[in-house]
Short mmCIF file of N, CA and C in Angstrom, two decimals:
data_model
loop_
_atom_site.label_atom_id
_atom_site.label_comp_id
_atom_site.label_asym_id
_atom_site.label_seq_id
_atom_site.Cartn_x
_atom_site.Cartn_y
_atom_site.Cartn_z
N UNK A 1 -8.17 -82.31 -7.49
CA UNK A 1 -8.19 -83.15 -8.66
C UNK A 1 -9.04 -82.46 -9.72
N UNK A 2 -8.52 -82.39 -10.94
CA UNK A 2 -9.24 -81.80 -12.06
C UNK A 2 -9.52 -82.88 -13.09
N UNK A 3 -10.70 -82.83 -13.71
CA UNK A 3 -11.08 -83.83 -14.71
C UNK A 3 -11.49 -83.14 -15.99
N UNK A 4 -11.15 -83.78 -17.10
CA UNK A 4 -11.52 -83.27 -18.41
C UNK A 4 -11.80 -84.46 -19.31
N UNK A 5 -12.97 -84.52 -19.92
CA UNK A 5 -13.32 -85.59 -20.85
C UNK A 5 -13.58 -84.98 -22.22
N UNK A 6 -13.00 -85.56 -23.26
CA UNK A 6 -13.18 -85.02 -24.60
C UNK A 6 -13.13 -86.14 -25.62
N UNK A 7 -13.59 -85.87 -26.81
CA UNK A 7 -13.58 -86.86 -27.89
C UNK A 7 -14.88 -86.82 -28.67
N UNK A 8 -14.97 -87.68 -29.67
CA UNK A 8 -16.20 -87.74 -30.46
C UNK A 8 -17.20 -88.66 -29.78
N UNK A 9 -18.44 -88.58 -30.17
CA UNK A 9 -19.50 -89.38 -29.56
C UNK A 9 -19.17 -90.86 -29.71
N UNK A 10 -19.26 -91.59 -28.63
CA UNK A 10 -18.96 -93.01 -28.64
C UNK A 10 -17.51 -93.33 -28.35
N UNK A 11 -16.66 -92.33 -28.33
CA UNK A 11 -15.24 -92.52 -28.05
C UNK A 11 -14.74 -91.28 -27.33
N UNK A 12 -14.17 -91.47 -26.17
CA UNK A 12 -13.70 -90.32 -25.40
C UNK A 12 -12.44 -90.67 -24.62
N UNK A 13 -11.69 -89.65 -24.28
CA UNK A 13 -10.52 -89.79 -23.42
C UNK A 13 -10.77 -88.99 -22.16
N UNK A 14 -10.19 -89.42 -21.09
CA UNK A 14 -10.32 -88.72 -19.82
C UNK A 14 -8.93 -88.35 -19.33
N UNK A 15 -8.75 -87.11 -18.89
CA UNK A 15 -7.49 -86.63 -18.37
C UNK A 15 -7.71 -86.15 -16.95
N UNK A 16 -6.88 -86.64 -16.02
CA UNK A 16 -6.99 -86.25 -14.62
C UNK A 16 -5.60 -85.79 -14.16
N UNK A 17 -5.57 -84.67 -13.46
CA UNK A 17 -4.33 -84.12 -12.93
C UNK A 17 -4.33 -84.29 -11.41
N UNK A 18 -3.29 -84.96 -10.89
CA UNK A 18 -3.16 -85.21 -9.45
C UNK A 18 -1.90 -84.53 -8.93
N UNK A 19 -1.90 -84.15 -7.67
CA UNK A 19 -0.65 -83.81 -7.01
C UNK A 19 0.11 -85.12 -6.87
N UNK A 20 1.42 -85.07 -7.06
CA UNK A 20 2.22 -86.31 -7.09
C UNK A 20 2.05 -87.15 -5.83
N UNK A 21 1.98 -86.53 -4.68
CA UNK A 21 1.87 -87.30 -3.42
C UNK A 21 0.50 -87.96 -3.25
N UNK A 22 -0.52 -87.51 -4.01
CA UNK A 22 -1.86 -88.08 -3.92
C UNK A 22 -2.11 -89.18 -4.96
N UNK A 23 -1.20 -89.34 -5.92
CA UNK A 23 -1.39 -90.29 -7.01
C UNK A 23 -0.98 -91.70 -6.57
N UNK A 24 -1.84 -92.67 -6.87
CA UNK A 24 -1.56 -94.07 -6.57
C UNK A 24 -1.58 -94.85 -7.88
N UNK A 25 -0.40 -95.19 -8.38
CA UNK A 25 -0.27 -95.84 -9.69
C UNK A 25 -1.02 -97.17 -9.73
N UNK A 26 -1.08 -97.88 -8.62
CA UNK A 26 -1.75 -99.19 -8.60
C UNK A 26 -3.26 -99.07 -8.84
N UNK A 27 -3.84 -97.88 -8.68
CA UNK A 27 -5.27 -97.68 -8.92
C UNK A 27 -5.57 -97.19 -10.34
N UNK A 28 -4.53 -96.89 -11.10
CA UNK A 28 -4.71 -96.38 -12.47
C UNK A 28 -5.16 -97.51 -13.41
N UNK A 29 -5.97 -97.18 -14.41
CA UNK A 29 -6.36 -98.19 -15.41
C UNK A 29 -5.12 -98.71 -16.15
N UNK A 30 -5.19 -99.94 -16.62
CA UNK A 30 -4.02 -100.55 -17.29
C UNK A 30 -3.66 -99.83 -18.59
N UNK A 31 -4.63 -99.20 -19.24
CA UNK A 31 -4.35 -98.51 -20.50
C UNK A 31 -4.01 -97.03 -20.31
N UNK A 32 -3.77 -96.61 -19.08
CA UNK A 32 -3.51 -95.18 -18.79
C UNK A 32 -2.11 -94.76 -19.24
N UNK A 33 -2.05 -93.56 -19.78
CA UNK A 33 -0.79 -92.91 -20.13
C UNK A 33 -0.47 -91.95 -18.98
N UNK A 34 0.64 -92.17 -18.29
CA UNK A 34 0.97 -91.40 -17.09
C UNK A 34 2.20 -90.54 -17.38
N UNK A 35 2.09 -89.26 -17.03
CA UNK A 35 3.17 -88.31 -17.30
C UNK A 35 3.39 -87.44 -16.07
N UNK A 36 4.65 -87.25 -15.68
CA UNK A 36 4.98 -86.38 -14.55
C UNK A 36 5.21 -84.97 -15.07
N UNK A 37 4.68 -83.98 -14.33
CA UNK A 37 4.79 -82.57 -14.70
C UNK A 37 5.26 -81.76 -13.51
N UNK A 38 5.87 -80.62 -13.78
CA UNK A 38 6.23 -79.68 -12.72
C UNK A 38 5.64 -78.33 -13.10
N UNK A 39 4.73 -77.83 -12.26
CA UNK A 39 4.06 -76.56 -12.52
C UNK A 39 4.29 -75.64 -11.33
N UNK A 40 4.90 -74.50 -11.59
CA UNK A 40 5.20 -73.51 -10.56
C UNK A 40 5.89 -74.15 -9.35
N UNK A 41 6.85 -75.03 -9.62
CA UNK A 41 7.63 -75.66 -8.55
C UNK A 41 6.96 -76.82 -7.85
N UNK A 42 5.72 -77.14 -8.22
CA UNK A 42 5.00 -78.26 -7.60
C UNK A 42 4.96 -79.44 -8.57
N UNK A 43 5.09 -80.66 -8.04
CA UNK A 43 5.07 -81.86 -8.85
C UNK A 43 3.65 -82.39 -9.00
N UNK A 44 3.29 -82.71 -10.26
CA UNK A 44 1.97 -83.24 -10.58
C UNK A 44 2.12 -84.48 -11.45
N UNK A 45 1.06 -85.27 -11.51
CA UNK A 45 0.99 -86.42 -12.40
C UNK A 45 -0.27 -86.27 -13.24
N UNK A 46 -0.10 -86.41 -14.57
CA UNK A 46 -1.24 -86.35 -15.47
C UNK A 46 -1.51 -87.77 -15.97
N UNK A 47 -2.76 -88.20 -15.79
CA UNK A 47 -3.15 -89.53 -16.24
C UNK A 47 -4.21 -89.36 -17.32
N UNK A 48 -4.00 -90.02 -18.45
CA UNK A 48 -4.94 -89.93 -19.56
C UNK A 48 -5.25 -91.34 -20.04
N UNK A 49 -6.54 -91.62 -20.23
CA UNK A 49 -6.94 -92.93 -20.72
C UNK A 49 -8.24 -92.84 -21.50
N UNK A 50 -8.45 -93.83 -22.36
CA UNK A 50 -9.67 -93.89 -23.17
C UNK A 50 -10.78 -94.53 -22.37
N UNK A 51 -11.99 -94.01 -22.52
CA UNK A 51 -13.15 -94.56 -21.80
C UNK A 51 -13.79 -95.68 -22.59
#
């Protein structure tokens, strides 16, 4: 799992990249933007949400 947080002070977004089989949508925040990706033949899910 990789994490990246960015944004201006007082407002930030968090992006987490999961392997598709490890991702559990029911645990994602309600405001999360979820996108499926394929990198080098492997399936991933990118979840991004505001903190």
